Structures are given as C-alpha cells and as structure tokens.
Coordinates of C-alpha atoms and ligand atoms in Angstrom, one line a residue:
M1 CA -202.6 44.6 -152.2
T2 CA -201.9 46.5 -148.9
E3 CA -205.1 47.6 -147.1
H4 CA -205.6 50.0 -144.2
A5 CA -208.8 51.3 -142.7
V6 CA -207.5 54.9 -143.2
V7 CA -204.7 56.2 -145.4
I8 CA -203.5 59.7 -144.7
A9 CA -201.8 61.5 -147.6
G10 CA -199.2 63.8 -146.0
G11 CA -197.2 63.5 -142.8
G12 CA -197.0 67.2 -141.9
P13 CA -198.4 68.4 -138.5
T14 CA -202.0 67.7 -139.5
G15 CA -201.5 64.2 -140.9
L16 CA -199.3 63.2 -137.9
M17 CA -201.9 64.4 -135.3
L18 CA -204.7 62.7 -137.2
A19 CA -202.7 59.5 -137.3
G20 CA -202.1 59.7 -133.5
E21 CA -205.8 60.3 -132.8
L22 CA -206.9 57.3 -135.0
A23 CA -204.3 55.0 -133.5
L24 CA -205.4 55.8 -130.0
A25 CA -208.9 54.7 -131.0
G26 CA -207.5 51.4 -132.3
V27 CA -207.9 52.2 -136.0
D28 CA -205.5 50.7 -138.6
V29 CA -204.0 53.8 -140.1
A30 CA -201.0 54.5 -142.3
I31 CA -199.3 57.7 -143.5
V32 CA -197.9 58.2 -147.0
E33 CA -195.4 61.1 -147.1
Q34 CA -193.6 62.2 -150.2
R35 CA -190.6 63.6 -148.3
P36 CA -187.8 61.1 -147.9
S37 CA -187.8 61.6 -144.1
Q38 CA -189.5 63.8 -141.5
D39 CA -186.7 66.3 -141.9
L40 CA -188.2 69.7 -142.9
A41 CA -186.2 72.1 -145.0
G42 CA -186.4 75.6 -143.7
S43 CA -188.6 77.1 -141.0
R44 CA -192.3 77.6 -141.3
A45 CA -194.5 77.7 -138.2
G46 CA -192.7 79.2 -135.2
G47 CA -194.8 77.9 -132.4
L48 CA -198.0 76.8 -130.8
H49 CA -200.9 78.8 -129.4
S50 CA -202.6 78.1 -126.1
R51 CA -205.5 75.9 -127.3
T52 CA -203.1 73.7 -129.3
I53 CA -201.0 73.2 -126.2
E54 CA -204.2 72.3 -124.4
V55 CA -205.2 69.6 -127.0
L56 CA -201.7 68.2 -126.7
D57 CA -202.1 68.2 -122.9
Q58 CA -205.4 66.3 -123.4
R59 CA -203.3 63.5 -124.9
G60 CA -200.6 63.7 -122.2
I61 CA -197.9 64.9 -124.6
A62 CA -197.8 68.7 -124.0
D63 CA -194.6 68.4 -121.9
R64 CA -192.7 66.9 -124.8
F65 CA -193.2 70.2 -126.6
L66 CA -193.0 72.5 -123.6
S67 CA -189.6 71.1 -122.6
E68 CA -188.1 71.9 -126.0
G69 CA -189.6 75.3 -126.7
Q70 CA -189.7 78.8 -125.1
V71 CA -192.9 79.7 -123.2
A72 CA -193.9 83.3 -124.1
Q73 CA -196.8 85.6 -124.8
V74 CA -197.0 85.0 -128.5
A75 CA -200.6 86.0 -129.4
G76 CA -201.0 89.2 -131.4
F77 CA -203.2 90.8 -134.0
A78 CA -201.4 92.6 -136.9
W79 CA -198.3 92.5 -134.6
I80 CA -200.2 94.2 -131.8
P81 CA -199.2 92.0 -128.8
L82 CA -202.1 90.4 -126.9
D83 CA -201.4 89.1 -123.4
I84 CA -203.3 86.0 -122.2
S85 CA -201.6 85.6 -118.9
D86 CA -204.9 86.3 -117.0
F87 CA -206.8 83.7 -119.0
P88 CA -208.4 80.8 -117.2
T89 CA -206.3 78.0 -118.6
R90 CA -203.3 76.1 -117.3
H91 CA -201.5 77.2 -120.5
N92 CA -202.0 81.0 -120.4
Y93 CA -199.2 81.5 -122.9
G94 CA -197.9 80.3 -126.2
L95 CA -194.8 78.3 -127.1
G96 CA -192.0 79.3 -129.4
L97 CA -190.9 76.1 -131.2
R98 CA -190.1 75.7 -134.8
Q99 CA -192.2 73.5 -137.1
N100 CA -189.3 71.0 -137.7
H101 CA -189.2 70.3 -133.9
I102 CA -193.0 70.1 -133.7
E103 CA -193.1 67.6 -136.5
R104 CA -190.3 65.5 -135.0
I105 CA -192.0 65.3 -131.6
L106 CA -195.4 64.4 -133.2
A107 CA -193.7 61.8 -135.5
D108 CA -192.0 60.1 -132.5
W109 CA -195.4 59.9 -130.7
V110 CA -197.1 58.5 -133.8
V111 CA -194.4 55.9 -134.3
E112 CA -194.7 54.9 -130.5
L113 CA -198.4 54.3 -131.2
G114 CA -197.5 51.9 -134.0
V115 CA -198.5 53.9 -137.0
P116 CA -196.5 53.0 -140.2
I117 CA -195.2 56.1 -142.0
S118 CA -194.2 55.4 -145.5
Y119 CA -191.6 58.1 -146.5
G120 CA -190.5 58.9 -150.0
R121 CA -193.8 57.9 -151.6
E122 CA -196.3 60.2 -153.2
V123 CA -200.0 59.8 -153.6
T124 CA -200.6 60.4 -157.3
G125 CA -204.4 59.8 -157.5
F126 CA -207.3 57.7 -156.2
A127 CA -210.5 56.1 -157.3
Q128 CA -213.3 55.7 -154.8
D129 CA -216.3 53.3 -154.8
D130 CA -219.0 52.4 -152.3
T131 CA -216.7 50.3 -150.1
G132 CA -213.4 52.1 -150.2
V133 CA -210.7 54.0 -152.0
D134 CA -208.0 52.7 -154.3
V135 CA -205.0 55.0 -153.6
E136 CA -202.5 55.4 -156.4
L137 CA -198.8 55.7 -155.4
S138 CA -195.8 57.0 -157.2
D139 CA -194.1 53.6 -157.1
G140 CA -197.2 51.8 -158.5
E141 CA -197.8 49.6 -155.5
P142 CA -201.6 49.1 -155.0
L143 CA -203.0 50.4 -151.7
R144 CA -206.6 50.4 -150.6
A145 CA -208.4 52.1 -147.7
H146 CA -211.9 52.5 -146.3
Y147 CA -211.2 56.3 -146.0
L148 CA -208.5 58.6 -147.5
V149 CA -207.7 61.8 -145.8
G150 CA -205.8 64.5 -147.7
C151 CA -203.4 66.2 -145.2
D152 CA -201.2 67.0 -148.1
G153 CA -200.9 70.8 -147.7
G154 CA -202.1 73.9 -149.6
R155 CA -201.5 72.5 -153.1
S156 CA -203.3 69.3 -152.1
L157 CA -203.5 66.7 -154.9
I158 CA -206.3 65.0 -153.0
R159 CA -208.4 68.1 -153.0
R160 CA -207.8 68.7 -156.7
A161 CA -208.3 65.0 -157.7
A162 CA -211.6 65.0 -155.7
G163 CA -212.7 68.0 -157.7
I164 CA -213.4 70.0 -154.6
E165 CA -213.5 73.7 -155.3
F166 CA -211.1 76.1 -153.5
P167 CA -212.7 79.5 -153.6
G168 CA -211.2 82.6 -152.1
W169 CA -208.9 85.5 -152.9
D170 CA -205.9 85.8 -155.1
P171 CA -202.6 87.1 -153.5
T172 CA -201.8 90.7 -153.0
I173 CA -198.4 90.2 -151.3
S174 CA -195.6 87.8 -152.2
N175 CA -192.7 87.1 -149.8
L176 CA -189.5 85.2 -150.3
I177 CA -188.2 83.3 -147.2
A178 CA -184.8 81.7 -147.1
E179 CA -182.0 80.4 -145.0
V180 CA -178.6 81.6 -146.3
E181 CA -175.1 82.8 -145.5
L182 CA -174.0 86.4 -146.0
T183 CA -170.6 87.9 -146.6
E184 CA -171.5 91.3 -145.4
E185 CA -173.1 92.5 -142.1
P186 CA -176.7 93.3 -142.9
E187 CA -179.3 95.6 -141.4
W188 CA -180.6 93.2 -138.7
G189 CA -184.2 93.2 -137.7
T190 CA -187.5 94.2 -139.4
R191 CA -187.9 97.0 -141.9
R192 CA -191.2 98.3 -143.2
D193 CA -191.3 100.4 -146.3
A194 CA -193.5 101.2 -149.3
L195 CA -193.2 97.6 -150.5
G196 CA -194.0 95.9 -147.3
V197 CA -192.3 94.1 -144.4
H198 CA -188.8 92.6 -144.7
A199 CA -186.6 91.0 -142.0
L200 CA -183.1 89.6 -141.5
G201 CA -182.1 87.7 -138.5
R202 CA -180.0 85.0 -137.1
L203 CA -181.9 81.7 -137.1
E204 CA -180.8 80.6 -133.7
Y205 CA -182.4 82.6 -130.8
E206 CA -183.4 82.4 -127.2
I207 CA -186.2 84.1 -125.4
R208 CA -185.0 85.9 -122.3
D209 CA -187.5 87.7 -120.1
G210 CA -190.0 87.4 -122.9
E211 CA -187.7 89.1 -125.4
V212 CA -186.2 87.4 -128.4
V213 CA -182.4 87.4 -128.2
Y214 CA -180.6 86.3 -131.4
M215 CA -177.3 84.5 -131.4
D216 CA -174.4 86.4 -132.9
R217 CA -173.4 83.7 -135.4
G218 CA -174.9 81.0 -137.6
P219 CA -177.1 80.9 -140.7
V220 CA -179.3 83.9 -141.4
G221 CA -183.1 83.8 -142.0
V222 CA -184.3 86.2 -144.7
M223 CA -187.8 87.4 -145.4
V224 CA -188.3 89.9 -148.1
T225 CA -191.4 91.2 -149.8
E226 CA -191.2 91.0 -153.6
Q227 CA -192.0 93.8 -156.0
H228 CA -193.9 91.7 -158.3
L229 CA -196.8 89.2 -157.8
D230 CA -196.4 87.5 -161.1
R231 CA -193.4 85.3 -160.2
T232 CA -194.3 81.6 -160.3
G233 CA -192.4 78.4 -160.0
E234 CA -189.7 77.6 -157.5
P235 CA -187.8 80.7 -156.3
T236 CA -184.0 80.9 -157.1
L237 CA -181.1 82.6 -155.4
R238 CA -181.2 85.2 -158.2
D239 CA -184.9 86.0 -157.3
L240 CA -183.8 86.5 -153.7
S241 CA -180.8 88.6 -154.6
D242 CA -183.0 90.8 -156.9
A243 CA -185.6 91.2 -154.1
L244 CA -183.0 92.2 -151.5
I245 CA -181.3 94.7 -153.8
A246 CA -184.7 96.3 -154.6
V247 CA -185.2 96.8 -150.8
Y248 CA -181.8 97.3 -149.3
G249 CA -179.7 98.3 -152.3
T250 CA -177.5 95.3 -151.8
D251 CA -177.9 91.5 -151.4
Y252 CA -175.2 91.5 -148.6
G253 CA -173.3 88.8 -150.6
I254 CA -175.9 86.0 -150.0
H255 CA -174.7 82.6 -150.8
S256 CA -175.0 78.9 -149.8
P257 CA -178.8 78.8 -149.4
T258 CA -180.1 75.8 -147.7
W259 CA -183.7 76.7 -148.4
I260 CA -185.6 79.3 -150.5
S261 CA -189.4 79.4 -150.5
R262 CA -192.2 81.7 -151.5
F263 CA -195.4 82.4 -149.6
T264 CA -198.3 84.8 -150.4
D265 CA -201.5 86.0 -148.8
M266 CA -203.6 83.8 -151.1
T267 CA -206.6 83.1 -149.0
R268 CA -208.7 80.1 -150.0
Q269 CA -210.9 77.5 -148.3
A270 CA -212.2 74.2 -149.6
A271 CA -215.9 74.4 -150.5
S272 CA -216.4 71.0 -149.0
Y273 CA -214.1 69.1 -146.5
R274 CA -215.5 65.8 -147.7
D275 CA -216.4 63.9 -150.8
R276 CA -217.8 60.6 -149.7
R277 CA -214.8 58.5 -148.5
V278 CA -212.3 61.3 -149.0
L279 CA -211.7 64.0 -146.5
L280 CA -209.5 67.1 -146.2
A281 CA -207.7 68.6 -143.2
G282 CA -205.2 71.3 -142.4
D283 CA -203.7 73.4 -145.2
A284 CA -205.3 71.1 -147.8
A285 CA -208.6 72.6 -146.6
H286 CA -207.5 76.2 -146.0
V287 CA -204.7 78.5 -146.8
H288 CA -204.0 82.1 -145.7
Y289 CA -201.2 84.5 -144.9
P290 CA -199.1 83.3 -141.9
V291 CA -199.7 86.5 -139.9
G292 CA -200.8 85.6 -136.4
G293 CA -199.3 82.1 -136.6
Q294 CA -202.5 80.1 -136.9
G295 CA -202.2 77.7 -139.8
L296 CA -200.5 74.8 -138.1
N297 CA -202.6 75.3 -135.0
I298 CA -205.9 75.0 -136.8
G299 CA -204.6 72.0 -138.8
V300 CA -203.7 70.1 -135.7
Q301 CA -207.1 71.0 -134.2
D302 CA -208.9 69.9 -137.4
A303 CA -207.2 66.5 -136.9
V304 CA -208.4 66.3 -133.3
N305 CA -211.9 67.1 -134.3
L306 CA -211.9 64.6 -137.2
G307 CA -209.9 61.8 -135.5
W308 CA -212.4 60.4 -133.0
K309 CA -215.4 60.8 -135.4
L310 CA -213.6 58.9 -138.2
A311 CA -212.6 56.3 -135.7
Q312 CA -216.1 55.7 -134.6
V313 CA -217.4 55.5 -138.2
V314 CA -214.6 53.1 -139.1
N315 CA -215.1 51.0 -136.0
G316 CA -218.8 50.8 -136.8
T317 CA -220.2 52.4 -133.6
S318 CA -221.4 55.7 -135.3
P319 CA -223.2 56.2 -138.6
D320 CA -221.4 57.9 -141.5
S321 CA -223.4 61.1 -140.9
L322 CA -221.2 61.8 -137.8
L323 CA -218.5 62.8 -140.4
D324 CA -220.7 65.7 -141.5
T325 CA -220.3 67.4 -138.2
Y326 CA -216.6 67.7 -139.0
Q327 CA -217.2 70.2 -141.7
A328 CA -220.1 71.8 -139.8
E329 CA -217.8 72.5 -136.9
R330 CA -214.4 73.1 -138.5
H331 CA -215.3 75.1 -141.7
P332 CA -216.5 78.1 -139.7
V333 CA -213.3 78.0 -137.5
A334 CA -211.0 78.3 -140.6
A335 CA -213.3 80.8 -142.3
R336 CA -212.9 83.1 -139.3
V337 CA -209.1 82.6 -139.4
L338 CA -209.2 83.5 -143.1
Q339 CA -211.1 86.7 -142.3
N340 CA -208.8 87.7 -139.4
T341 CA -205.7 87.2 -141.5
M342 CA -207.1 89.4 -144.3
A343 CA -208.0 92.0 -141.7
Q344 CA -204.4 91.8 -140.3
T345 CA -202.9 92.0 -143.8
A346 CA -204.8 95.1 -144.5
L347 CA -203.7 96.7 -141.2
L348 CA -200.1 95.9 -142.1
R349 CA -200.1 97.6 -145.5
P350 CA -197.4 100.2 -145.8
D351 CA -199.3 103.5 -145.9
A352 CA -199.4 106.4 -143.4
R353 CA -203.2 106.3 -143.2
V354 CA -203.2 102.5 -142.5
D355 CA -200.5 103.2 -139.8
A356 CA -203.0 105.6 -138.3
L357 CA -205.7 103.0 -138.4
R358 CA -203.5 100.4 -136.9
D359 CA -202.6 102.8 -134.1
A360 CA -206.3 103.3 -133.5
V361 CA -206.9 99.5 -133.4
S362 CA -203.9 99.1 -131.1
E363 CA -205.5 101.6 -128.7
L364 CA -208.8 99.7 -128.8
L365 CA -207.0 96.4 -128.1
S366 CA -205.4 97.9 -125.0
L367 CA -208.9 98.0 -123.5
D368 CA -209.7 94.9 -121.5
E369 CA -212.8 93.6 -123.2
P370 CA -211.5 93.9 -126.9
R371 CA -208.1 92.5 -125.7
R372 CA -209.8 89.5 -124.2
R373 CA -211.9 88.9 -127.3
F374 CA -209.1 89.1 -129.8
A375 CA -206.6 87.3 -127.6
A376 CA -209.1 84.4 -127.2
M377 CA -209.6 84.3 -131.0
M378 CA -205.9 84.4 -131.8
S379 CA -205.0 81.7 -129.2
G380 CA -207.9 79.4 -130.2
L381 CA -209.5 79.5 -126.7
D382 CA -212.8 81.0 -127.9
I383 CA -213.9 78.2 -130.2
H384 CA -217.6 77.5 -129.9
Y385 CA -219.2 74.8 -131.9
E386 CA -222.9 75.5 -132.5
L387 CA -224.5 72.6 -130.7
G388 CA -227.8 74.4 -130.0
E389 CA -229.2 76.3 -127.1
G390 CA -228.1 75.6 -123.6
H391 CA -225.5 76.1 -120.9
A392 CA -222.5 78.3 -121.9
L393 CA -220.2 75.2 -121.8
L394 CA -222.1 73.5 -124.6
G395 CA -219.9 73.3 -127.7
R396 CA -217.0 75.0 -125.8
R397 CA -213.7 73.6 -124.5
M398 CA -213.9 71.8 -121.2
P399 CA -211.6 73.5 -118.7
D400 CA -208.9 71.4 -117.2
L401 CA -210.3 71.3 -113.7
D402 CA -208.7 69.8 -110.6
L403 CA -211.2 67.2 -109.6
V404 CA -211.5 65.1 -106.4
T405 CA -212.4 61.5 -106.9
A406 CA -212.7 58.5 -104.7
D407 CA -209.2 57.5 -105.9
G408 CA -207.7 60.9 -105.2
P409 CA -207.1 64.2 -107.1
L410 CA -207.4 64.1 -110.9
R411 CA -207.1 66.6 -113.7
V412 CA -209.9 66.5 -116.3
F413 CA -207.3 66.4 -119.2
T414 CA -205.8 63.2 -117.7
L415 CA -209.2 61.6 -118.4
L416 CA -208.8 62.4 -122.1
H417 CA -205.3 60.8 -122.6
D418 CA -206.8 57.8 -124.4
A419 CA -209.1 60.0 -126.6
R420 CA -212.2 58.3 -125.1
P421 CA -215.4 60.3 -124.2
V422 CA -216.0 61.1 -120.5
L423 CA -219.3 61.6 -118.7
L424 CA -218.3 63.5 -115.6
D425 CA -220.9 63.2 -112.9
L426 CA -220.4 66.1 -110.4
G427 CA -223.7 65.8 -108.6
E428 CA -225.3 62.9 -106.8
P429 CA -224.1 59.7 -108.6
G430 CA -226.9 58.1 -110.5
L431 CA -226.7 58.8 -114.3
D432 CA -227.7 55.7 -116.2
I433 CA -225.6 55.1 -119.3
T434 CA -226.0 51.3 -119.4
P435 CA -226.5 51.0 -123.2
W436 CA -223.3 53.0 -123.8
A437 CA -221.3 51.7 -120.9
D438 CA -218.6 50.3 -123.1
R439 CA -218.1 53.6 -125.0
V440 CA -217.9 56.2 -122.4
Q441 CA -216.0 56.6 -119.1
L442 CA -218.4 57.5 -116.3
V443 CA -216.4 59.4 -113.7
D444 CA -217.9 60.5 -110.3
A445 CA -216.1 63.5 -109.0
E446 CA -216.3 66.6 -106.9
Y447 CA -215.2 70.0 -107.9
A448 CA -215.5 72.9 -105.5
G449 CA -213.8 75.7 -107.5
S450 CA -215.3 78.2 -109.8
W451 CA -216.2 77.6 -113.5
E452 CA -214.6 80.2 -115.6
L453 CA -214.4 80.4 -119.4
P454 CA -212.2 82.6 -121.6
I455 CA -214.1 85.9 -122.5
L456 CA -217.3 84.8 -120.8
G457 CA -215.9 84.7 -117.3
P458 CA -217.7 82.7 -114.5
V459 CA -220.5 80.4 -115.6
T460 CA -223.0 78.4 -113.6
A461 CA -221.6 75.1 -112.2
P462 CA -223.1 72.1 -114.1
T463 CA -224.0 68.9 -112.3
A464 CA -222.6 66.8 -115.1
V465 CA -220.9 67.2 -118.5
L466 CA -220.3 64.9 -121.4
I467 CA -216.8 65.6 -122.7
R468 CA -216.1 64.5 -126.3
P469 CA -212.7 63.0 -127.1
D470 CA -211.6 66.3 -128.6
G471 CA -212.2 68.0 -125.2
Y472 CA -215.4 69.9 -126.3
V473 CA -218.5 69.7 -124.2
G474 CA -221.4 67.7 -125.9
W475 CA -224.0 67.8 -123.1
V476 CA -224.4 69.7 -119.9
G477 CA -226.5 68.4 -116.9
D478 CA -228.5 70.7 -114.6
G479 CA -229.5 68.1 -112.0
T480 CA -231.4 65.8 -114.4
D481 CA -230.4 63.6 -117.3
L482 CA -232.6 65.6 -119.7
G483 CA -231.2 65.3 -123.2
L484 CA -228.4 62.9 -122.2
P485 CA -229.6 59.9 -124.2
D486 CA -229.9 62.1 -127.3
A487 CA -226.4 63.4 -126.8
L488 CA -224.9 60.0 -126.2
N489 CA -226.7 58.8 -129.3
A490 CA -225.4 61.7 -131.3
W491 CA -221.8 61.6 -130.2
L492 CA -221.2 58.0 -129.4
G493 CA -223.6 56.3 -131.8
P494 CA -226.8 54.4 -131.1
P495 CA -226.7 51.6 -128.6
L496 CA -226.1 48.1 -130.0
G497 CA -229.2 46.5 -131.5
S498 CA -230.9 49.8 -132.2
A499 CA -231.4 51.2 -135.8
R500 CA -228.6 53.4 -137.1
G501 CA -229.5 57.0 -137.8
Ligands
FAD1 C1 -193.4 81.5 -143.5 C2 -194.5 80.7 -142.8 C3 -194.7 80.9 -141.4 C4 -195.7 80.2 -140.7 N1 -195.8 80.4 -139.4 C5 -196.8 79.8 -138.7 C6 -196.9 79.9 -137.3 O1 -196.1 80.6 -136.7 N2 -197.9 79.2 -136.7 C7 -198.7 78.4 -137.4 O2 -199.7 77.8 -136.8 N3 -198.6 78.2 -138.7 C8 -197.7 78.9 -139.4 N4 -197.5 78.7 -140.7 C9 -198.4 77.7 -141.4 C10 -198.0 76.3 -141.2 O3 -196.7 76.1 -141.7 C11 -198.9 75.4 -142.0 O4 -200.3 75.8 -141.7 C12 -198.8 73.9 -141.6 O5 -197.6 73.4 -142.0 C13 -199.9 73.1 -142.2 O6 -199.7 71.7 -141.8 P1 -200.3 70.6 -142.8 O7 -199.8 69.3 -142.1 O8 -201.7 70.8 -142.9 O9 -199.6 70.8 -144.2 P2 -198.1 70.7 -144.6 O10 -197.2 71.1 -143.4 O11 -197.9 71.5 -145.9 O12 -197.8 69.2 -144.8 C14 -198.3 68.5 -145.9 C15 -197.4 67.3 -146.1 O13 -197.9 66.5 -147.2 C16 -196.9 66.1 -148.0 N5 -197.4 65.8 -149.3 C17 -197.9 66.8 -150.2 N6 -198.4 66.2 -151.3 C18 -198.3 64.9 -151.1 C19 -198.7 63.7 -151.8 N7 -199.2 63.9 -153.0 N8 -198.4 62.5 -151.4 C20 -197.8 62.4 -150.1 N9 -197.4 63.4 -149.4 C21 -197.7 64.6 -149.8 C22 -195.8 67.2 -147.9 O14 -194.5 66.7 -148.2 C23 -196.0 67.6 -146.4 O15 -195.1 66.9 -145.6 C24 -196.5 79.3 -141.4 C25 -196.3 79.1 -142.8 C26 -195.3 79.8 -143.5 C27 -195.1 79.6 -144.9

C-alpha cells in the first residue's frame, strides 16, 4: 500500500498551492488529480488580486506570474472599477492571467518541490479511522494518508462523502460559457438586456494602457445568459445555439466548440471545513458567482492558511487543535465573499430601477473612504483574522517592509520564502525564544519608515512582530515580551518536553 502524510484530492489552484506549502514544510504530500494532465479546457479565472500576488511574493514566486500576465487595475464591485494604485502594498494592482497559465506555473513549482502529482486518477471514496484515512481510487490501488484534503472543486466528492452539509442559496442565473468558431461576424462586446449579461469576444487579447485590446482573429469566447434555470447535465452545442438565438436572434453559425460549460450564481458554503482527518479547501468549501473574480484567489489563500498548520500537526510540533483555527479564520472570509457576490449579482440585474441603484452605488464608491473599503475587500488586502484585542497589526497581513539588518537590506517577504515563522525584533535585541529557537527565525532589524495598512492608514510602529508562515501577524510587541510565550505556544506549538494543549 502507498502511504503519504497528506493526500490532496484535486490538483486545481487550491490543491497545487496547498501541496507547495506542505512540501516547503517538509511534509510527504501527494496530489491525486482526475484530469489526464494539468491542461485545463476553457478559461475560468482571468487573474489574480493584489493579496494573492502578495502571498505568491511571500514564497518568492510572484515574478513567475507577473512576467506572463498583464498588470492592471482589476478590482471592481458589480463592474464598478476600483483603483488600488494608492494602496500601501508593493503590488498595488491585479494581474490579468488566465487560469490555465496560473495552474501551469503553480504545477511547475510544486513539481520542483518534489511533490508527486498522480494524473488521470479519481478519488472515489474514503474511510477514516483514529490514525489515518484509507483513500479509494478509481483504479483500485490502495492509498493511505494521515490526512486527506478535498481540493476537488464545487462538486467535491470528499465533501459529500464526509457528509458535510453545504447550505446556501439556489441559483437565480445560469450562464453558458464556451470557446467556439463562428462563420458570421457577431456583435462583439457585452450586451445587457432583460435576460441578463452576454458577451462575445476574441479569446486572445492584450492590455494596452490599462485597456483590453482584443486580437482580430482566433477562437471566440462566448458567455450567454440562459432563459431557463432548469437545465441540468453537461451543456451541448445545441443548448448554446438556442441561448444565442434567444438573445441575438442568430447563433452566428457557431461550430467547432473546444469547450462548453455552465455556471450559475448558486451560493453555498460548507458548514464545516473539517471532519476529523478530512479537510476541505477552495471551491470544495465555497461556491459563488464569479463576479469580482474572487474564487481562485480565496482558494489559494485557504491553502496558505491551512498549509503551515497542517504541516505542524503532521510534523508533531503542534496539537491537532491548531487545525480548528483554519475554519475559524477562513470560514468568515469566504462567507463575506459569498455575501458580496450576492450583493453584486443583485446590482447587475437587468432592471431600470436596479440600474438607478447601481448608479447610486457607483457614485458612493467614487468617494475616497467607500472606495478604499470596497477595493481592499475585493483585492483581499483587508483580511483581519480575529486574534483578540491589541495592536491594529494583530491578525492582519504583515506589510512587505524594506528592513535594514546587520547583513544589509532585506524585504520582509524574503524572510517568508521557506514558509517558516519569523520573529522580527525591531527594538533593542533581547527577546528570549530559547524553547522555540528551532521553530522560528529570530531576525534583528531596523525599520525607519512609516507603518501603513490598507484602509486604516498609518499605525503605531511596533517594537517586534511575530509573523506566521502565511504572512499574518500573530503577536505585536510594544517594548516588552508580554504575551509572546503564549503566542509562540499557540502558533508554533508547545516547547519540547511540555504537555500538549
Ligand atoms: C466563468 C468563470 C470565471 C471565473 N473567474 C474567476 C476570476 O476571475 N478570479 C477568480 O479568482 N476566480 C474565478 N473563477 C473561479 C475559479 O475558477 C475557481 O474558484 C477555482 O478554479 C477554484 O479552484 P479549486 O482548486 O478550489 O477548484 P477547481 O479549480 O475546481 O479544481 C478542482 C480539481 O479537482 C479535480 N477533481 C475533482 N474531483 C476529483 C476527484 N474525485 N478526484 C481527483 N480529482 C478531482 C478537478 O479535475 C480539478 O482539477 C471563475 C469561475 C468561472 C466558472
């Protein structure tokens, strides 16, 4: 029987990111992916938001994505553009890059880190006991893991087999999306009518001066809102033709589809992200309408939150209860995304009164304070994990400061490349972390600049910060080490020889 510490079902963006995080922490992890290769039919996500670019930067791989995509202001709310160019981040923009490229780059990284990806195999079920999980595969080969993570998308078999409820809202909109060829010149661009939003465009495009400029040849991407919500099963060329005729009066002679898919605004979230040794992340844990382009982003960030925690539990340095903080921190983030997508969907409904409401919201969002709040929400820069009372940095993302150390200049994110926690001592050296010395990097540094956070603006300079491997601040010092042992205990596990909590 093959055994791994962690088996990940699904090698989409979430599963790949999680595998990378676990591999960095030295965990024996394997991915089982039902697709025959990493090739992804069709286009899904169109890019990355600022916070996701930051987390990739924390691992030293952001440039791989930036060099292949188009940097642009991509944040928006119900298609109302939100500029983040004045935000205090090195990546005060988003990135236009299609999901197939995002997955390819992530898969290359994961393979470099030595993670085996088993393509063309499907997880068909599992049985868990006190010590591990027997994972059932489509080819019958036995596989066992200490933990199984379902990163297997919105229809997650892992979620269903674990009996985890998926409450939420049924769809009110159904869209067909396809890549086809046309014999006639269509009406290019976006059309909004009583049925909803529809769009026809060349797939290949460039962004010039912040504007999308489509190529004048090549395959065509079609997105059309369907008249009926009751269609189920795999969509056909006939379904697409019918939907186009209902909207445009013609199907423009569509033929040779390379991909046809259906997506809706079904909005659901797993009631629990964990059942003992089985966890969920990404679309397996939450689904929503793609407006605002957040799904892939929050899936990747679920993985970055879960990875180091699962690694510490598997490696025996932290108690199993650390995994409970994964749901406590990430469930509210996705719940908020579900809410904002429902609000956006409502604002995009084809109705003169809703148009008037959207115009009013647009006017509000042109004011600085609302713009900053919504832009920080849509770009993921406002995430605040509830870690209790204290300094504004507590539970928020650590800014990528330019530090000065005895060895020269250093960016904070560089310290996170290996996904190890960092205790940054910015005051008089002297913090004693002896019992945890093998688990945290203690870095003495100076920083003379201002401390500025998205939305909040300038905050008081701390004298020390404990930065978790995911880049969020787990403790803030104000000249003393008050609370530091508790924070080290909570985030890195109890020192050797002491009782586990
Ligand atoms: C039209 C559209 C546009 C979108 N645009 C954006 C956007 O601009 N920005 C954004 O952030 N998000 C966007 N999204 C959402 C984004 O595509 C998803 O949120 C993202 O793919 C989720 O990643 P994931 O890895 O969690 O799941 P998935 O990408 O669904 O990956 C799951 C993987 O698991 C595999 N799998 C499934 N079942 C099994 C099994 N039993 N055994 C083994 N493998 C299995 C699948 O083959 C798949 O590779 C869009 C979605 C759509 C439909």
